[in-house]
PDB file of C-alpha atoms in Angstrom:
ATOM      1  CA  UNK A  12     -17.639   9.534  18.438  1.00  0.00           C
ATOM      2  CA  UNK A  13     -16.525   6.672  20.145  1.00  0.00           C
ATOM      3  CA  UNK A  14     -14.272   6.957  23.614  1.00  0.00           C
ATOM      4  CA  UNK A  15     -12.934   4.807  25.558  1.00  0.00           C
ATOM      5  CA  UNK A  16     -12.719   0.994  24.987  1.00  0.00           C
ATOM      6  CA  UNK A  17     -11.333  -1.649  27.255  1.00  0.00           C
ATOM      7  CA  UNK A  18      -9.081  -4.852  26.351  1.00  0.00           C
ATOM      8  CA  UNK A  19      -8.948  -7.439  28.314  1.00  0.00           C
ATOM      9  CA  UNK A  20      -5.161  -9.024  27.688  1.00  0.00           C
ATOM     10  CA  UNK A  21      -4.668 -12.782  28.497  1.00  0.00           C
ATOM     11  CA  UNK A  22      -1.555 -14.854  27.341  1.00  0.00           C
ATOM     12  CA  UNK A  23      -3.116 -16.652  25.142  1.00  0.00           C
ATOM     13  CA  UNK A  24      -2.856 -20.939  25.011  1.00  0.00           C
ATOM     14  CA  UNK A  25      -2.434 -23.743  21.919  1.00  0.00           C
ATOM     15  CA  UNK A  26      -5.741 -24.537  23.434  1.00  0.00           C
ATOM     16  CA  UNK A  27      -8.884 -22.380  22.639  1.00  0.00           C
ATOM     17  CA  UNK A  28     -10.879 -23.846  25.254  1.00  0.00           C
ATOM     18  CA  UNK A  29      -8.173 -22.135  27.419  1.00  0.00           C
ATOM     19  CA  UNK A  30      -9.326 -18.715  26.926  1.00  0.00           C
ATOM     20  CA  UNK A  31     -12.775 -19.834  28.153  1.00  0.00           C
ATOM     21  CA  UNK A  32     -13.002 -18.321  31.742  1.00  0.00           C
ATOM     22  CA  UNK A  33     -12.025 -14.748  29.855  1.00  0.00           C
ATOM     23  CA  UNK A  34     -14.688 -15.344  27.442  1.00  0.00           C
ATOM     24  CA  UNK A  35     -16.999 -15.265  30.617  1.00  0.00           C
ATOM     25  CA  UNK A  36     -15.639 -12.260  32.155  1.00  0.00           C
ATOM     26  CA  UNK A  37     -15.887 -10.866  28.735  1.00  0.00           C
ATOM     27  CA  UNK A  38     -19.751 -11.768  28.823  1.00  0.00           C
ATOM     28  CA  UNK A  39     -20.417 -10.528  32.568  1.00  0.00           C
ATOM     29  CA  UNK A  40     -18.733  -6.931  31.846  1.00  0.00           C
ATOM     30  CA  UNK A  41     -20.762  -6.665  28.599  1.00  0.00           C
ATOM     31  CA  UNK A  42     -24.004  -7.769  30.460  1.00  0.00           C
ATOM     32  CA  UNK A  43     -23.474  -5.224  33.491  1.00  0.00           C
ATOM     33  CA  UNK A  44     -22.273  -2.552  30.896  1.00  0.00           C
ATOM     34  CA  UNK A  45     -23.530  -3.205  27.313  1.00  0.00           C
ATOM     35  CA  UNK A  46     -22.932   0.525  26.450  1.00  0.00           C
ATOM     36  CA  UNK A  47     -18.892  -0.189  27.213  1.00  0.00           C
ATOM     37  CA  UNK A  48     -16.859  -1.309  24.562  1.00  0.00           C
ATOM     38  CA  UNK A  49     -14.512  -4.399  25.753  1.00  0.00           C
ATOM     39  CA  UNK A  50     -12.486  -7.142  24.045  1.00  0.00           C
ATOM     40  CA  UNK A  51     -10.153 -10.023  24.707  1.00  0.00           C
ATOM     41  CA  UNK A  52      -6.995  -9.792  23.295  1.00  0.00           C
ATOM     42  CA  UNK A  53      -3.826 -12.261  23.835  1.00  0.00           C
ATOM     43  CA  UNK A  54       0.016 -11.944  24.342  1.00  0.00           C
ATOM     44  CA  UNK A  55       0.628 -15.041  22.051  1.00  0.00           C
ATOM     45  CA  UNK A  56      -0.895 -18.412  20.356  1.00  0.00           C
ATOM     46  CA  UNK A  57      -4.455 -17.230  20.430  1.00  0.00           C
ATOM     47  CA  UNK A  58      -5.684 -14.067  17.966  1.00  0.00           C
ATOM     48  CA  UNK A  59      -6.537 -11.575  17.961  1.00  0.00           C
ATOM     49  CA  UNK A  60      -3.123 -10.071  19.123  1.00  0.00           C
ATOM     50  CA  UNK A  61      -2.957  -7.077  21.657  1.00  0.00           C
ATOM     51  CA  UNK A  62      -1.398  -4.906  19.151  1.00  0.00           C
ATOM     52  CA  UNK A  63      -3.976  -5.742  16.186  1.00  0.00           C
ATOM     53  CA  UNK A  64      -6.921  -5.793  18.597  1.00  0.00           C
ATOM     54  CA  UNK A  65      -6.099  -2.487  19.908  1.00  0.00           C
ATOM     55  CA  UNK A  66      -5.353  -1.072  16.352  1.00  0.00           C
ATOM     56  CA  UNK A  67      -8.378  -2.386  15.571  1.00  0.00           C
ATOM     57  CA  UNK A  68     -10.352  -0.394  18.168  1.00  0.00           C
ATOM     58  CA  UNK A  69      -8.185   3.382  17.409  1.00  0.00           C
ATOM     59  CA  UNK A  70      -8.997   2.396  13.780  1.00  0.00           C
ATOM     60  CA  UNK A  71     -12.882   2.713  14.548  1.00  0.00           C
ATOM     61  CA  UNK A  72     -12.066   5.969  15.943  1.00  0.00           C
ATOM     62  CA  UNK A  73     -11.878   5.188  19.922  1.00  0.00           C
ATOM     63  CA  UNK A  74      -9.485   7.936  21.280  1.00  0.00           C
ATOM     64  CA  UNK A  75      -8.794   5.813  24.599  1.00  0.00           C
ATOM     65  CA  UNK A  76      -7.551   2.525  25.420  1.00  0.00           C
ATOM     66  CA  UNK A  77      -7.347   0.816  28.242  1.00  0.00           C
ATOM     67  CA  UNK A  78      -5.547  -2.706  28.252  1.00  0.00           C
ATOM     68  CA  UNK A  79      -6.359  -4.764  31.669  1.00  0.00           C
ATOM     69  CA  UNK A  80      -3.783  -7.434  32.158  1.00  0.00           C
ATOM     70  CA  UNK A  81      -5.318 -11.051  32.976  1.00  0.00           C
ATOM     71  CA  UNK A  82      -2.736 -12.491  34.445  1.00  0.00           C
ATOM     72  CA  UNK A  83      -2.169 -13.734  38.137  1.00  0.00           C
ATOM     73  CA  UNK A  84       0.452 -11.516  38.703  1.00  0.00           C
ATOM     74  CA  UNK A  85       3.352  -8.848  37.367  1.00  0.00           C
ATOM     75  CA  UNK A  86       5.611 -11.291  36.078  1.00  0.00           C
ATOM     76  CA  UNK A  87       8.127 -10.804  32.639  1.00  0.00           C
ATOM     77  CA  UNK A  88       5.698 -10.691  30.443  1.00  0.00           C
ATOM     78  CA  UNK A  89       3.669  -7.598  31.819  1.00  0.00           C
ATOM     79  CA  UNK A  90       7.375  -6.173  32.922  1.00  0.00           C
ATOM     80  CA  UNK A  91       8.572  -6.749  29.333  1.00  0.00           C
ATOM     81  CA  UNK A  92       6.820  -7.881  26.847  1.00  0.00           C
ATOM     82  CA  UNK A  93       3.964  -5.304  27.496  1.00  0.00           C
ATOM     83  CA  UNK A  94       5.707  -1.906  27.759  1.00  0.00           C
ATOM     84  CA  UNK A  95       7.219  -2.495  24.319  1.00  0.00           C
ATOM     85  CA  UNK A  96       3.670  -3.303  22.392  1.00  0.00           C
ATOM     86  CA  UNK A  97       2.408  -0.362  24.165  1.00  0.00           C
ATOM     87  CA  UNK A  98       5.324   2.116  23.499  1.00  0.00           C
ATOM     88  CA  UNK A  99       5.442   0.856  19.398  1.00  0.00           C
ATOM     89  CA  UNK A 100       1.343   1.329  19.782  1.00  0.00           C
ATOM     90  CA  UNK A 101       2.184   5.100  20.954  1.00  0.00           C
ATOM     91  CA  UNK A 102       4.664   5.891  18.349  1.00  0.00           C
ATOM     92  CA  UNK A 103       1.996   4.589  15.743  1.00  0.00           C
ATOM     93  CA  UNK A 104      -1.284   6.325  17.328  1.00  0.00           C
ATOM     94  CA  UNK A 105       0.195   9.727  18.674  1.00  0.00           C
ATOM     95  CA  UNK A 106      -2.846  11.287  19.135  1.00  0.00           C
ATOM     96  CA  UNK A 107      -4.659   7.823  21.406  1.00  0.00           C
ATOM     97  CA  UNK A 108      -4.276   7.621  25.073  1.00  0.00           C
ATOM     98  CA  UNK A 109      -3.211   3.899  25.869  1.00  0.00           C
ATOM     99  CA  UNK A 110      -3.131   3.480  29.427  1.00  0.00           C
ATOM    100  CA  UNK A 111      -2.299   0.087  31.160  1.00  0.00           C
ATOM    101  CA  UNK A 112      -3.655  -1.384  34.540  1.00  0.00           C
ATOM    102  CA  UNK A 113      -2.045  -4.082  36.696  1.00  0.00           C
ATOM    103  CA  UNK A 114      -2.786  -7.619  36.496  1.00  0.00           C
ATOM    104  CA  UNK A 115      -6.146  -8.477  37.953  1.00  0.00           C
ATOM    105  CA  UNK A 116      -4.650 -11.111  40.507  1.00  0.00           C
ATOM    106  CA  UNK A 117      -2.964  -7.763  42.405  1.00  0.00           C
ATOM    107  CA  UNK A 118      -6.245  -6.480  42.752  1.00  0.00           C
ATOM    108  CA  UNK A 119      -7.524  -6.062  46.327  1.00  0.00           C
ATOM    109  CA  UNK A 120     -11.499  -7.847  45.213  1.00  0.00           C
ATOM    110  CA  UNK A 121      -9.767 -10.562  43.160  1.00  0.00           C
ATOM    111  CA  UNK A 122      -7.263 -11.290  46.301  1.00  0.00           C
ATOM    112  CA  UNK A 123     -10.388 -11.744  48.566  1.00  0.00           C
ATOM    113  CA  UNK A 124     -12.576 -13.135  45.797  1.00  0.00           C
ATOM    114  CA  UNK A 125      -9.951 -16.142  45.563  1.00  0.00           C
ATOM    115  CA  UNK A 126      -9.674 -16.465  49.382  1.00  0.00           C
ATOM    116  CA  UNK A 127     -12.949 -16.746  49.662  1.00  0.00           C
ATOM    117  CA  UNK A 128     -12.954 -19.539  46.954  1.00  0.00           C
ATOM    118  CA  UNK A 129     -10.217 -21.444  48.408  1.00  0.00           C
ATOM    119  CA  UNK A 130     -12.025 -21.462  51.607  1.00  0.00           C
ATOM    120  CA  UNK A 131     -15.382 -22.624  50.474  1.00  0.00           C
ATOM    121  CA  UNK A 132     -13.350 -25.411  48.603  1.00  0.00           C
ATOM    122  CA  UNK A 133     -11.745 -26.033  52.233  1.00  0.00           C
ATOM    123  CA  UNK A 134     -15.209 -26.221  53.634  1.00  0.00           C
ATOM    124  CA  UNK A 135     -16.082 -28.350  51.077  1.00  0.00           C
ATOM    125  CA  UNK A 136     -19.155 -25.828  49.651  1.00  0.00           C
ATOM    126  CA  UNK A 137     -17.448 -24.775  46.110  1.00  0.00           C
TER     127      UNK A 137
ATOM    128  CA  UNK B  18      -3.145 -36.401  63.853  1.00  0.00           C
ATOM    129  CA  UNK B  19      -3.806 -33.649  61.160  1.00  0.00           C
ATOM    130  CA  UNK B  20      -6.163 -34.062  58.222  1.00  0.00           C
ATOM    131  CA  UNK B  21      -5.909 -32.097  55.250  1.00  0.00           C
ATOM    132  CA  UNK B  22      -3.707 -29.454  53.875  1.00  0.00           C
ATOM    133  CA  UNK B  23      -4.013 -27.379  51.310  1.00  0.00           C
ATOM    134  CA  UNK B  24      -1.404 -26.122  48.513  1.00  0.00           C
ATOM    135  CA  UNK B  25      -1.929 -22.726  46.388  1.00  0.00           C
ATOM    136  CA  UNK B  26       0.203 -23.546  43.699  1.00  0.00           C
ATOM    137  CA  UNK B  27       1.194 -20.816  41.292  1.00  0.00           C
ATOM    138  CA  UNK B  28       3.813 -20.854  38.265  1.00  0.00           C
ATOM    139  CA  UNK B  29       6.196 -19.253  39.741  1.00  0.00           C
ATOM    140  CA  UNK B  30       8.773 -15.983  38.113  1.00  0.00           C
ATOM    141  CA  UNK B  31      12.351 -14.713  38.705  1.00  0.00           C
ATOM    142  CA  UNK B  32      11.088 -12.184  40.331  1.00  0.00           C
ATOM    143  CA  UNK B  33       9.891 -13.270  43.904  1.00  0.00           C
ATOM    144  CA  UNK B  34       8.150 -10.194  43.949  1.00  0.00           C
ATOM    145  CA  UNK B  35       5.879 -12.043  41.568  1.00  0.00           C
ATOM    146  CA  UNK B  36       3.949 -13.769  44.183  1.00  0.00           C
ATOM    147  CA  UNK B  37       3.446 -11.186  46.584  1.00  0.00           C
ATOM    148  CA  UNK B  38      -0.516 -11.320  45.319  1.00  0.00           C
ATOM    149  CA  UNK B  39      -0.385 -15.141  46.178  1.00  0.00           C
ATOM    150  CA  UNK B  40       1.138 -14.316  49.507  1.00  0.00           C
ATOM    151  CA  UNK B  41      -2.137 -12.064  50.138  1.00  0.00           C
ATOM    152  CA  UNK B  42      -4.618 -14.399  49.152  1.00  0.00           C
ATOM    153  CA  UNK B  43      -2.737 -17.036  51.503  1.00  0.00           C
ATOM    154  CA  UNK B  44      -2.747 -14.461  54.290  1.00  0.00           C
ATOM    155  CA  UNK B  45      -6.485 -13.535  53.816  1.00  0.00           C
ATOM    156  CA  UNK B  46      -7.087 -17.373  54.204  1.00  0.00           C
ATOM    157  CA  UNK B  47      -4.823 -18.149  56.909  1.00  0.00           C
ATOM    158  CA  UNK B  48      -6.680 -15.115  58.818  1.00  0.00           C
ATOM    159  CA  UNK B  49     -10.162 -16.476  57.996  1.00  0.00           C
ATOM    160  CA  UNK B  50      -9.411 -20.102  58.764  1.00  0.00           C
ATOM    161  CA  UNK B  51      -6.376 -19.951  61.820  1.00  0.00           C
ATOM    162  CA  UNK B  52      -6.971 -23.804  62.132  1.00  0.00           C
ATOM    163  CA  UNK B  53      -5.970 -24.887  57.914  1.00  0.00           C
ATOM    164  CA  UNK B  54      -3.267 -25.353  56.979  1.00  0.00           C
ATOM    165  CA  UNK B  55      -2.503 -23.583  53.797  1.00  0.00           C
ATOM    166  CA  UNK B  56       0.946 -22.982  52.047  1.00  0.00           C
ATOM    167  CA  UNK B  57       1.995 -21.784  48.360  1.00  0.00           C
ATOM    168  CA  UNK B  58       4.320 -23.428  46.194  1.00  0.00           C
ATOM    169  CA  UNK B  59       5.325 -23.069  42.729  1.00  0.00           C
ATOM    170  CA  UNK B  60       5.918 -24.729  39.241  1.00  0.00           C
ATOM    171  CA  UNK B  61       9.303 -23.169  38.845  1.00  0.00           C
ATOM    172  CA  UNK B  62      11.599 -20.755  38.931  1.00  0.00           C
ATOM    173  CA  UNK B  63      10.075 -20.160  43.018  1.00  0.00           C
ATOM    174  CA  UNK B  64      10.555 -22.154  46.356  1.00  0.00           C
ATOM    175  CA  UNK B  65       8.941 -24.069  47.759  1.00  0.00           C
ATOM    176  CA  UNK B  66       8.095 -26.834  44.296  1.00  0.00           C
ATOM    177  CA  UNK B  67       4.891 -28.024  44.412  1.00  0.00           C
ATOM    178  CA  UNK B  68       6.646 -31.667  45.104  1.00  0.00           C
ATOM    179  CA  UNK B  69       9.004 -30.512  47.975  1.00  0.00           C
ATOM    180  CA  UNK B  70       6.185 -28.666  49.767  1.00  0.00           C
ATOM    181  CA  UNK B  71       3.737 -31.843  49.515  1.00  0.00           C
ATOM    182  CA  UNK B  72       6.184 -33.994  50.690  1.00  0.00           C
ATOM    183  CA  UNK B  73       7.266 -32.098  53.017  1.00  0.00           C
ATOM    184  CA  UNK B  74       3.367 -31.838  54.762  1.00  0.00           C
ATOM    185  CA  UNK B  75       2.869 -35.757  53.782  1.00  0.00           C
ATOM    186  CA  UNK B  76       5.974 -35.832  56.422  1.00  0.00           C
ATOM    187  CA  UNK B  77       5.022 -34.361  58.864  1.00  0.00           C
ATOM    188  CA  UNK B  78       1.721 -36.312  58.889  1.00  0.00           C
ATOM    189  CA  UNK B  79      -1.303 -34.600  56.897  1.00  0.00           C
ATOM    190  CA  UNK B  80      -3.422 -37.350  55.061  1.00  0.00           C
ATOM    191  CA  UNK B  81      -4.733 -35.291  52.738  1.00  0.00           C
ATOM    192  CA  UNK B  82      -3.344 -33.053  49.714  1.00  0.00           C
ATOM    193  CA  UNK B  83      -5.354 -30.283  48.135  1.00  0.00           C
ATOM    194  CA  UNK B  84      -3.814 -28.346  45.178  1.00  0.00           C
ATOM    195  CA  UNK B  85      -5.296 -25.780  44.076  1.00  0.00           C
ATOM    196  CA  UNK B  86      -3.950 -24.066  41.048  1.00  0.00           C
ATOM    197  CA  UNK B  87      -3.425 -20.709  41.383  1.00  0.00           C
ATOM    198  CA  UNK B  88      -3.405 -20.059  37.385  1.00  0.00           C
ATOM    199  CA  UNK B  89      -6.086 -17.638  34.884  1.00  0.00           C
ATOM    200  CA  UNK B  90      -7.656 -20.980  32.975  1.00  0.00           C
ATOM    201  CA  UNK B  91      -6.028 -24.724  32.336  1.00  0.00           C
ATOM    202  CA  UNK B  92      -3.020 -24.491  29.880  1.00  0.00           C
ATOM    203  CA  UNK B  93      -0.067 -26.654  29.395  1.00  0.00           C
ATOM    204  CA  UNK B  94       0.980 -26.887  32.507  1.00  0.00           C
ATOM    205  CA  UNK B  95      -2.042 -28.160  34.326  1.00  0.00           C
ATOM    206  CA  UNK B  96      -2.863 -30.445  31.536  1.00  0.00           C
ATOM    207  CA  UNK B  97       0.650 -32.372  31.355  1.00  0.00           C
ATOM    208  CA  UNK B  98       3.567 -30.651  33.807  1.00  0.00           C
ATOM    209  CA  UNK B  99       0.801 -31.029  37.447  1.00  0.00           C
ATOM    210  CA  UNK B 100      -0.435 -34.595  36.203  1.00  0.00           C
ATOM    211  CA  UNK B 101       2.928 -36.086  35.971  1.00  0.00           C
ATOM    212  CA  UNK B 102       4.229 -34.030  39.346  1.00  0.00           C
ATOM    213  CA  UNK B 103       0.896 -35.508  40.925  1.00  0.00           C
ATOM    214  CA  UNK B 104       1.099 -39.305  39.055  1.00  0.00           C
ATOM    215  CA  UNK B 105       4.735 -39.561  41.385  1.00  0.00           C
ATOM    216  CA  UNK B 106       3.661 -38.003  44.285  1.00  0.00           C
ATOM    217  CA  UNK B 107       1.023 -40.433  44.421  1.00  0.00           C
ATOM    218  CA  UNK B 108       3.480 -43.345  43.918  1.00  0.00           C
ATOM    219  CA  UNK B 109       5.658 -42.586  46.195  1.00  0.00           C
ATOM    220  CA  UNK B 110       2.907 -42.181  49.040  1.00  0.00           C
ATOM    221  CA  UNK B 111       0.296 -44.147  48.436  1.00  0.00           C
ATOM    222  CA  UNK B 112      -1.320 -43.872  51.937  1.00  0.00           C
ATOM    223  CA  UNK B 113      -1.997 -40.245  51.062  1.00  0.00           C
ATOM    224  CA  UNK B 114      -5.267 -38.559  48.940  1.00  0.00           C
ATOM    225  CA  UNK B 115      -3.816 -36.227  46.790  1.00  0.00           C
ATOM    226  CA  UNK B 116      -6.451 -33.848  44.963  1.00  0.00           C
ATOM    227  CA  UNK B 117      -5.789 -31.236  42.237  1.00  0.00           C
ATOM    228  CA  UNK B 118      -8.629 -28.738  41.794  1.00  0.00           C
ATOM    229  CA  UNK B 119      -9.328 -26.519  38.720  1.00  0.00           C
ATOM    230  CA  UNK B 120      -7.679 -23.323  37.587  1.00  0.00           C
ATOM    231  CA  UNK B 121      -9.052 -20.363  40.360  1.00  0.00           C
ATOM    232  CA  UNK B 122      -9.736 -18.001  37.528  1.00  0.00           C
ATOM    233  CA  UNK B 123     -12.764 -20.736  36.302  1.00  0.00           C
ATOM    234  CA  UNK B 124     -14.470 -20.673  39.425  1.00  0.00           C
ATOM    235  CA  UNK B 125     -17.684 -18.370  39.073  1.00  0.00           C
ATOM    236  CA  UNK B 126     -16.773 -16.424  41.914  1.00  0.00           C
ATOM    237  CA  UNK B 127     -13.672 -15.122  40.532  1.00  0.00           C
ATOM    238  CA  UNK B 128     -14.857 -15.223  37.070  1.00  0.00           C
ATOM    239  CA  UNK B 129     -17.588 -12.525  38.548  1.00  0.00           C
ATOM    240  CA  UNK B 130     -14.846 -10.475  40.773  1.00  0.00           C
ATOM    241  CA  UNK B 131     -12.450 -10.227  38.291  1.00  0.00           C
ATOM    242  CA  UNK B 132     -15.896  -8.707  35.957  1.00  0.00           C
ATOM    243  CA  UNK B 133     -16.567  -6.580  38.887  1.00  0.00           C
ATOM    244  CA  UNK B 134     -13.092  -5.416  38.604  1.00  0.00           C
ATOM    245  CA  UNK B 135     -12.793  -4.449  35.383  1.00  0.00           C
ATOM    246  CA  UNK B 136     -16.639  -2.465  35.578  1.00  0.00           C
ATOM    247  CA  UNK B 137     -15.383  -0.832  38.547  1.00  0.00           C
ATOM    248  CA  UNK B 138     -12.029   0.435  36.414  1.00  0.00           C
ATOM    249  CA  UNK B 139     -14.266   1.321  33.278  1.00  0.00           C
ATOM    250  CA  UNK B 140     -16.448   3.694  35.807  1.00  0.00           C
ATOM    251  CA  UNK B 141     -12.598   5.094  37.612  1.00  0.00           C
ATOM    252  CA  UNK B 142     -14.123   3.743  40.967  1.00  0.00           C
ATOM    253  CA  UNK B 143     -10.946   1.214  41.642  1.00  0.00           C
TER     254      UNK B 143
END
């Protein structure tokens, strides 16, 4: 029986070749953890959609979701937009557990990760 | 006579709260590098604009103009909104290099943090 699978959530772009930095992340998790379940799902313009990825996933029988925003930072969209995919998700899957994480830029690693980048560009070494 | 400066430029929300991440990673750089000068500025709805804040540093005598986009991948907005904002900045100082780098979240580095991230989540270590 399955447990718990992960969803990456991006905003999505008219451009495919926008999503392509998440399709690497995508890759690196599923090489470091090929065992873990973990998608890409977007807000709007690219498929699949959060809500049909994630149905997707609780229709295969996973009994936990976890959607980890890829945005820069908590703007409307994850203050919004978000909250009311996840609650209709709820009402739909009573018996899933749907968590939500902040967006990636707010974490501590990424923070220093892009400092770090910023500075090698400074030092000219990027 | 200062050389270069560097801009972390980030859409921008309502909410100025938005940026505090930004603010970090510009803090984390200023700490590791005391003698660049780095600011942030923003698309919209945030001040400094990206325009006010270069011409602002192209004022005050800095040669040199690096933008670095503080966005997930290269949508709209770098493709057509930073071009044009760039295109006049460059015409109306023409002494000055002005240099737009790629999206932060396509640099390996991050690419492989924000991975990190998201293992370290899956395994409740962050």
């Amino acid at each position: 029986m399955p447990g718990t699978a992960i969803i990456l959530f991006a905003h999505g772009a008219r451009d495919p070749e926008w999503a392509a930095p998440l399709r690497r992340v995508c890759s690196a998790v599923r090489a470091q953890a090929p065992e873990l379940r973990v998608e890409l799902a977007f807000l709007e313009l690219l498929a699949p959609a959060l809500f049909d990825c994630a149905e997707s996933l609780l229709a295969e029988g996973f009994e936990r979701i976890v959607v980890l925003p890829m945005f820069i930072a908590q703007g409307g969209h994850l203050k919004r937009d978000v909250p009311r995919l996840i609650d209709e998700l709820r009402e739909r899957n009573p018996q899933a557990r749907i968590e939500v994480g902040c967006a990636v830029g707010e974490a501590e690693s990424v923070v220093q990760a892009i400092a770090a980048h910023v500075l090698a560009l400074a030092a000219g070494t990027a």
